[in-house]
mmCIF file of C-alpha atoms and ligand atoms in Angstrom:
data_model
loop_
_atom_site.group_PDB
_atom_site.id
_atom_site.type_symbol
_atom_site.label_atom_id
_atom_site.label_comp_id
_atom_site.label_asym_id
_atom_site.label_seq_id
_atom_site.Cartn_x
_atom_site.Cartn_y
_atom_site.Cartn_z
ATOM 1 C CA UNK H 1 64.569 2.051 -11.446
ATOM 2 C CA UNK H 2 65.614 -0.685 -14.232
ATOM 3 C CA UNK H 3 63.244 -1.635 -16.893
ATOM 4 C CA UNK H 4 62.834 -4.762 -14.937
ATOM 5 C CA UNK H 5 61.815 -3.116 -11.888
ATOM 6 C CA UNK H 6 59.458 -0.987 -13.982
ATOM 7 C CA UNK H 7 57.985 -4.311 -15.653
ATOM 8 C CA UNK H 8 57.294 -5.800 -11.827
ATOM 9 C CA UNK H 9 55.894 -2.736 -10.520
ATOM 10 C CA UNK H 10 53.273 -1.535 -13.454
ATOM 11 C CA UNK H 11 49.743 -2.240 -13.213
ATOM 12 C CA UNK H 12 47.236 -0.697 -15.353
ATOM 13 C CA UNK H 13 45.592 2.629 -13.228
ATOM 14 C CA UNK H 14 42.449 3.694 -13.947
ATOM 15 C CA UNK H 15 42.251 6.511 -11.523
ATOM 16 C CA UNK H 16 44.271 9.261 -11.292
ATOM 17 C CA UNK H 17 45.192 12.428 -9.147
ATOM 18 C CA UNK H 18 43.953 15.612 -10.109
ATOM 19 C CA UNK H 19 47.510 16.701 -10.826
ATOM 20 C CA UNK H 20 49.256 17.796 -14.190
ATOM 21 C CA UNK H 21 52.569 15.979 -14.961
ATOM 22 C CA UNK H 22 55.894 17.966 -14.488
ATOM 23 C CA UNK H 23 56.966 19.679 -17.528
ATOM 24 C CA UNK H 24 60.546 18.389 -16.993
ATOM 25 C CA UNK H 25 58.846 14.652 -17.299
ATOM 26 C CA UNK H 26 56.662 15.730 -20.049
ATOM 27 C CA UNK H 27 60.380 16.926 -21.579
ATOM 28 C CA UNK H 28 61.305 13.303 -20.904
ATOM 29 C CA UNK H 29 59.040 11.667 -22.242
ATOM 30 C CA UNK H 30 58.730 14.062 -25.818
ATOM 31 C CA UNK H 31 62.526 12.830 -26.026
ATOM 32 C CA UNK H 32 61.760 9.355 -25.894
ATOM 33 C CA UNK H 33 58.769 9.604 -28.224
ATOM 34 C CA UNK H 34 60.343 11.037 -30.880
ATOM 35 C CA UNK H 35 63.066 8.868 -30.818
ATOM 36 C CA UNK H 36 60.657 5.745 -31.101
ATOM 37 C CA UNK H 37 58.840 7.395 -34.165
ATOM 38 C CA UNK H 38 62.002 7.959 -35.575
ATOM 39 C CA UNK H 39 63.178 4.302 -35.217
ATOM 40 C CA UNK H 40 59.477 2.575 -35.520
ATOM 41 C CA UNK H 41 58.523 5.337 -38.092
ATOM 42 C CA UNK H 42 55.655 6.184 -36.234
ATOM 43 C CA UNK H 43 53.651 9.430 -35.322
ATOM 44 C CA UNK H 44 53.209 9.104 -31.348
ATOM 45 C CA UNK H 45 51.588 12.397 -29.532
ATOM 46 C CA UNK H 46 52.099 12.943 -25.678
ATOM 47 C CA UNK H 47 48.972 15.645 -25.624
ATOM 48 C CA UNK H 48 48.913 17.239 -22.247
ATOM 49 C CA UNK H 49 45.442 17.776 -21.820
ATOM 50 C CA UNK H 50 43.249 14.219 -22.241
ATOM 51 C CA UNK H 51 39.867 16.666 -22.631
ATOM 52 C CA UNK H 52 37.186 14.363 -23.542
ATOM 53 C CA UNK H 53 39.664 11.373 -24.969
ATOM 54 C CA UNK H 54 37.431 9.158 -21.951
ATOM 55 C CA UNK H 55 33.882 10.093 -22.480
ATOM 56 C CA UNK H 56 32.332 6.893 -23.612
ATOM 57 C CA UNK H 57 30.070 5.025 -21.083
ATOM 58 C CA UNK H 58 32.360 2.042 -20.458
ATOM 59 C CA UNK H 59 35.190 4.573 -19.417
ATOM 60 C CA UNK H 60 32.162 5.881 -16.906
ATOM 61 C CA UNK H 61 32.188 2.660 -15.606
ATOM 62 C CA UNK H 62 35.481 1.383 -15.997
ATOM 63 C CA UNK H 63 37.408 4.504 -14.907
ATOM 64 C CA UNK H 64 40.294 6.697 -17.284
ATOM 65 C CA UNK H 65 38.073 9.860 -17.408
ATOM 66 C CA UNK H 66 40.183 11.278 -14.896
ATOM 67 C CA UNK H 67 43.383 10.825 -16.499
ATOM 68 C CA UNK H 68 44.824 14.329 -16.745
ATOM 69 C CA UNK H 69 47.049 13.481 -20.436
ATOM 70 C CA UNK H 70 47.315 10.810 -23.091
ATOM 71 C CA UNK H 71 49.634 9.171 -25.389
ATOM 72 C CA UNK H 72 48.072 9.007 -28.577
ATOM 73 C CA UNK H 73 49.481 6.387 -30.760
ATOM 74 C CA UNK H 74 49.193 6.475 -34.559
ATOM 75 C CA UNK H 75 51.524 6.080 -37.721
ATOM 76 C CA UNK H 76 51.345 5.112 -41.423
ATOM 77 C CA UNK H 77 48.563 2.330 -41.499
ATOM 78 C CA UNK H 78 49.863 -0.731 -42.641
ATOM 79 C CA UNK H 79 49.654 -4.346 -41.591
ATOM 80 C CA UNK H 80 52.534 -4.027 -39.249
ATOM 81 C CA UNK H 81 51.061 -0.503 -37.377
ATOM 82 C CA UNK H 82 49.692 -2.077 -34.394
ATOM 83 C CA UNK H 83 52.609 -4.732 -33.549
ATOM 84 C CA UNK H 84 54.991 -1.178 -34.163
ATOM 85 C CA UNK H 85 52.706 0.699 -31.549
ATOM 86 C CA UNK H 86 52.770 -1.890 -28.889
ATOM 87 C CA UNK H 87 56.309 -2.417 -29.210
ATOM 88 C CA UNK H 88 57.185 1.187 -28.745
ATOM 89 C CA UNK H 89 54.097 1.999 -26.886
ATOM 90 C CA UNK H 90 55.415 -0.305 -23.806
ATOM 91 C CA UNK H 91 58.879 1.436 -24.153
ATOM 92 C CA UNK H 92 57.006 4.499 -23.487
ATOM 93 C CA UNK H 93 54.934 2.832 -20.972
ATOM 94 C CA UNK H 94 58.225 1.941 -18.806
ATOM 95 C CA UNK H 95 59.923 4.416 -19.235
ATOM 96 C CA UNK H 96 56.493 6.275 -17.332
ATOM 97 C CA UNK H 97 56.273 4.032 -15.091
ATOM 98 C CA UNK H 98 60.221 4.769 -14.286
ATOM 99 C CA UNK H 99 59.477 8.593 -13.764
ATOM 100 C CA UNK H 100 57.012 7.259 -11.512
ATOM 101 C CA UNK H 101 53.890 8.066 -13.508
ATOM 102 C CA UNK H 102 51.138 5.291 -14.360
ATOM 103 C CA UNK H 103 49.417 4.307 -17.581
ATOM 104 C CA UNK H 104 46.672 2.150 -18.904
ATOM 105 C CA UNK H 105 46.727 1.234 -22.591
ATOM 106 C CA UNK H 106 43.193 2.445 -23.692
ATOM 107 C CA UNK H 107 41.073 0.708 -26.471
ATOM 108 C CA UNK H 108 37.765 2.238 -25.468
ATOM 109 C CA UNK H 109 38.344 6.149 -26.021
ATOM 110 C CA UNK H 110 36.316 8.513 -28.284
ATOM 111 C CA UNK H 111 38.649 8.981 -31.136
ATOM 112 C CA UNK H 112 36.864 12.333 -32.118
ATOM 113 C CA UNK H 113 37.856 13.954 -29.008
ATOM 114 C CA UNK H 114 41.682 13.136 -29.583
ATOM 115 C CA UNK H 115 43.130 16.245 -30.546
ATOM 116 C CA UNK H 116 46.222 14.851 -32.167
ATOM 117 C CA UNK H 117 47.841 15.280 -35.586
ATOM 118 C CA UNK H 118 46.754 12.328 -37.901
ATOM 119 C CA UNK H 119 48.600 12.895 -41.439
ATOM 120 C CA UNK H 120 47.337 11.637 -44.741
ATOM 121 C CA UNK H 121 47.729 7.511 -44.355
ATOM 122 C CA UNK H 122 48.287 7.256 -40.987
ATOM 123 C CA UNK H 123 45.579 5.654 -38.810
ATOM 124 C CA UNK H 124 44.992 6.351 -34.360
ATOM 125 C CA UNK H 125 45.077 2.832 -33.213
ATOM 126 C CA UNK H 126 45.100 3.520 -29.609
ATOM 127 C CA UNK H 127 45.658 5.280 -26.800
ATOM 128 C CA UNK H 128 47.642 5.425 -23.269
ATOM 129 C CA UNK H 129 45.973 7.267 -20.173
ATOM 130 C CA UNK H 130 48.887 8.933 -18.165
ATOM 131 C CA UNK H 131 49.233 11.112 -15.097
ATOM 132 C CA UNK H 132 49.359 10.184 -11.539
ATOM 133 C CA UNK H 133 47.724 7.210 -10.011
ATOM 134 C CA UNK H 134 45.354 6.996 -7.117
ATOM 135 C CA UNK H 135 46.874 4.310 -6.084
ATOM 136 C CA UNK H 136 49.581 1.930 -8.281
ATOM 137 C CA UNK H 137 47.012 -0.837 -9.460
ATOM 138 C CA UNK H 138 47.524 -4.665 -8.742
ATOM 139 C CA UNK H 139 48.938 -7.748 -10.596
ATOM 140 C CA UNK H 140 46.412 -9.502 -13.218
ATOM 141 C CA UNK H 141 45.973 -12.969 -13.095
ATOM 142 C CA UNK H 142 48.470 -14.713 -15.117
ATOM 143 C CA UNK H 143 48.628 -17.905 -17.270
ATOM 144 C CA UNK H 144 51.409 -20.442 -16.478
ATOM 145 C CA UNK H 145 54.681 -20.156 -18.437
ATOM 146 C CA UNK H 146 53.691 -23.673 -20.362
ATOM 147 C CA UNK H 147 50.581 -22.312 -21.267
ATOM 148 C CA UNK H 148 52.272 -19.778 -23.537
ATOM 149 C CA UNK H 149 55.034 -21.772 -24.398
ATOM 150 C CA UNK H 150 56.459 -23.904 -26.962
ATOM 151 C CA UNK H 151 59.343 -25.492 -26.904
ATOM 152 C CA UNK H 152 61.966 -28.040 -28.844
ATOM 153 C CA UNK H 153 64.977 -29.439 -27.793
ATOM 154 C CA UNK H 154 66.730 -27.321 -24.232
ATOM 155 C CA UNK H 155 65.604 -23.908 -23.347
ATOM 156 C CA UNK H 156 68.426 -21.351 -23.489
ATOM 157 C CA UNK H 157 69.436 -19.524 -20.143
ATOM 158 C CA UNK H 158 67.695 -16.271 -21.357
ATOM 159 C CA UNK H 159 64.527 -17.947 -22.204
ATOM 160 C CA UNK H 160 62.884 -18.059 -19.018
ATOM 161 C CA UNK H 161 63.627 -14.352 -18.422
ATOM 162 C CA UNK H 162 62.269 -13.494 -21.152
ATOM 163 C CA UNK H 163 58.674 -15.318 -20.769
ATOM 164 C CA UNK H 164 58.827 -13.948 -17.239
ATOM 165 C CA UNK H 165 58.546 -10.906 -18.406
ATOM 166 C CA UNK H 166 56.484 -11.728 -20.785
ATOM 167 C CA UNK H 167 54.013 -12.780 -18.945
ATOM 168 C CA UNK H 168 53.742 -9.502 -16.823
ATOM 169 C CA UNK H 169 52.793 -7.696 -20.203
ATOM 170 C CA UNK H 170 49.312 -6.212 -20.311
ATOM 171 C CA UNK H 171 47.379 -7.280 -22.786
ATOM 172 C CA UNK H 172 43.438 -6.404 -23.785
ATOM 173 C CA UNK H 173 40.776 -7.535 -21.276
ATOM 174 C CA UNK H 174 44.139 -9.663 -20.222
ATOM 175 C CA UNK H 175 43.391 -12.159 -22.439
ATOM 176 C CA UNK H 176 47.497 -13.208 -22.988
ATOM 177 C CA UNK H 177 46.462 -14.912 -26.187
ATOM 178 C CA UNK H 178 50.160 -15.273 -27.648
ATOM 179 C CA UNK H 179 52.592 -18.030 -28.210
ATOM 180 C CA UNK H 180 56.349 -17.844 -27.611
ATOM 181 C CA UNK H 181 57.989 -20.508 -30.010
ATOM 182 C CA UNK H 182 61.395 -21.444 -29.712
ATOM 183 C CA UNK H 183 63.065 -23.169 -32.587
ATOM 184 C CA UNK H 184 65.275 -25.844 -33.004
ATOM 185 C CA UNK H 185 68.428 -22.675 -33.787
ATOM 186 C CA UNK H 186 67.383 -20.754 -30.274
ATOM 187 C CA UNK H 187 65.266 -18.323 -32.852
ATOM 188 C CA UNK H 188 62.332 -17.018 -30.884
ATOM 189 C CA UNK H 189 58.964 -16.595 -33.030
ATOM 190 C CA UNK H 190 55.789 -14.804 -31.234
ATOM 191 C CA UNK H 191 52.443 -16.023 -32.359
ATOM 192 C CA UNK H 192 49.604 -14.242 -32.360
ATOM 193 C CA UNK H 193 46.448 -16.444 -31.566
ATOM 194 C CA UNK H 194 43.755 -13.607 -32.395
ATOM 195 C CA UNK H 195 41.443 -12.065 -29.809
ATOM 196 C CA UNK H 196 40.628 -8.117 -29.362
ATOM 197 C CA UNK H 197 43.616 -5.502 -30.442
ATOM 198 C CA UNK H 198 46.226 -9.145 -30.567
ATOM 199 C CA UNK H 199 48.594 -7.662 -32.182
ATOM 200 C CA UNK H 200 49.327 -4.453 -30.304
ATOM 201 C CA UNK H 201 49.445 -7.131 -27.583
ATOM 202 C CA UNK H 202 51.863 -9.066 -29.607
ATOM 203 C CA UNK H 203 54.085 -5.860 -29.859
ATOM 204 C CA UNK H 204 54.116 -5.473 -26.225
ATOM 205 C CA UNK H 205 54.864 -8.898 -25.627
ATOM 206 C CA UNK H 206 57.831 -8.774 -27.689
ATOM 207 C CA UNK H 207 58.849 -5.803 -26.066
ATOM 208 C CA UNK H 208 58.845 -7.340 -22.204
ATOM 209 C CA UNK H 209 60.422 -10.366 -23.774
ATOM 210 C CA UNK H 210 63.466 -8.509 -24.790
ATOM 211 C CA UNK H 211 63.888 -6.788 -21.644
ATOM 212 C CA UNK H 212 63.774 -9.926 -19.906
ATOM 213 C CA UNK H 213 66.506 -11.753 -21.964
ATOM 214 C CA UNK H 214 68.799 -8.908 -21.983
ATOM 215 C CA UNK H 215 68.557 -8.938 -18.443
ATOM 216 C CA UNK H 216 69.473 -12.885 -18.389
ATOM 217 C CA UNK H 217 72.251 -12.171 -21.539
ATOM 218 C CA UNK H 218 73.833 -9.145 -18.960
ATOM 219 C CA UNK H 219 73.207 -11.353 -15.472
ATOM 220 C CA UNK H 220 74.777 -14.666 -16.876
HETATM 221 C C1 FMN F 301 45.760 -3.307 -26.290
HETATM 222 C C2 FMN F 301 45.149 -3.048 -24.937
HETATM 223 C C3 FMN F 301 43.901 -2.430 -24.825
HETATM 224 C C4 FMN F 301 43.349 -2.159 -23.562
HETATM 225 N N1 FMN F 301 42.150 -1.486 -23.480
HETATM 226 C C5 FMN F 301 41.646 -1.159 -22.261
HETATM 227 C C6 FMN F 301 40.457 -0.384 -22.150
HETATM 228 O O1 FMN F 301 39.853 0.008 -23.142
HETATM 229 N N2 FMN F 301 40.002 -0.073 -20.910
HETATM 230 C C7 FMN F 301 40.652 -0.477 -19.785
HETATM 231 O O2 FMN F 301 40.183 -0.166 -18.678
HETATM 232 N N3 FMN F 301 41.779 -1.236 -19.842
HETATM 233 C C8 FMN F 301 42.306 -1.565 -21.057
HETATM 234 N N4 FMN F 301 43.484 -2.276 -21.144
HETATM 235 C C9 FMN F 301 44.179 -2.723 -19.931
HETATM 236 C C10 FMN F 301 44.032 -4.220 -19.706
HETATM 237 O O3 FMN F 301 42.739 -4.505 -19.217
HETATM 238 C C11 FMN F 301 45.119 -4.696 -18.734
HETATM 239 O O4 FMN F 301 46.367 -4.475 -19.316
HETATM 240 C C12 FMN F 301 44.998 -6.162 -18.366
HETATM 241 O O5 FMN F 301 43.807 -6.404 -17.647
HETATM 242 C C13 FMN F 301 46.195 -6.631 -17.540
HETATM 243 O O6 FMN F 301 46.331 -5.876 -16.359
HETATM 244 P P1 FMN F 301 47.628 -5.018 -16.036
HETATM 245 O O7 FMN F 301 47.838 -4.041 -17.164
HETATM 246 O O8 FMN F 301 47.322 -4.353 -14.748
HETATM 247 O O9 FMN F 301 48.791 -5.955 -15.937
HETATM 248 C C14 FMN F 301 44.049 -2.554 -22.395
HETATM 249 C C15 FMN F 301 45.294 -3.184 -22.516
HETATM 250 C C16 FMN F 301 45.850 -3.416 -23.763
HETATM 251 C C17 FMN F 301 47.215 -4.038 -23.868
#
């Protein structure tokens, strides 16, 4: 599956099968994690057993207690952690979704019951359910391309692509409250128009955007 395919086919799950992931995945994944701390100098943990990560009473209601593991996502706490962790985060996240596992990005969680390693100066700011879905979740509802656009002068050929994909991003409570500017020199700025956990979103964003014009850039 191409990081396109996994972009069109992931929806968040919030039930899962009572079934532990392979270790040989679990292999995969470790691999990919550490190369994405290494690169987004970050401290990601795949920890096989989720325990009580989804105890809260909106997880009750909303589903992820019976996630079997979670991704929990923390590095050096600066201004740029979050945008880091959703950038690298939805690498992750595709990469899952390629091995034919399911996620949901996870704000409500009970930190205290994450059993990670959290170094001097570096901060949780989220987590990812993982394991095996129920069933594979459905498409969110999904702003128009202008609504998330702005635009001066001709649109490249990759542009599209990329705010295609963008637009399949998940984002908190899907509330897709970014911009994608493109200026007059075919530089592409991401805005960040505030909301709940915006800039993890933003991360994520910039992360589907990419795949999307690199598809276009390899296509053309
Ligand atoms: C930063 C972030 C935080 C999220 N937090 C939660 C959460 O706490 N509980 C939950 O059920 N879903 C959570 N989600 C999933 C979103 O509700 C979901 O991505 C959005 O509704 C779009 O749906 P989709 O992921 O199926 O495309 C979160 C997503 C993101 C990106």
């Amino acid at each position: 599956m191409s990081e396109i395919d996994a972009i069109k086919k992931r929806h968040s799950v919030r039930n899962y099968e009572d079934v532990k992931i392979e270790q040989s995945k679990v292999d995969k994944l470790n691999a990919l994690i550490a190369e994405c701390n290494k690169e987004g100098n970050l401290h990601i943990q795949f920890l096989e057993d989720a325990g009580k990560t989804f105890n809260k009473l909106l997880n009750k209601f909303m589903g992820l207690g019976s996630a079997p593991s979670v991704i929990a996502c923390i590095g050096p706490d600066d201004d740029t952690l979050d945008e880091r962790i959703g950038y690298y985060g939805e690498r992750i996240v595709l990469t899952a979704q390629e091995l034919g596992l399911n996620t949901c990005w996870a704000g409500t969680y009970n930190s205290s019951n994450v059993k990670a390693e959290i170094s001097d100066g570096e901060r949780l700011a989220i987590v990812i359910a993982i394991g095996y879905g129920q069933d594979g979740g459905k498409p969110h509802k999904s702003k128009s391309m202008e609504d998330v656009i702005s635009v001066k002068g001709d649109r490249p050929y990759w542009f599209n692509s990329g705010v295609e994909m963008a637009l399949l991003a998940p984002t908190a409570i899907n509330q897709q409250k970014f911009e994608i500017r493109l200026n007059e020199d075919n530089s592409v700025e991401f805005v960040d128009k505030g909301g709940i956990l915006s800039k993890i979103d933003l991360g994520i964003v910039k992360y589907h955007f990419e795949v999307g014009k690199k598809y276009a850039m390899e296509n053309h």
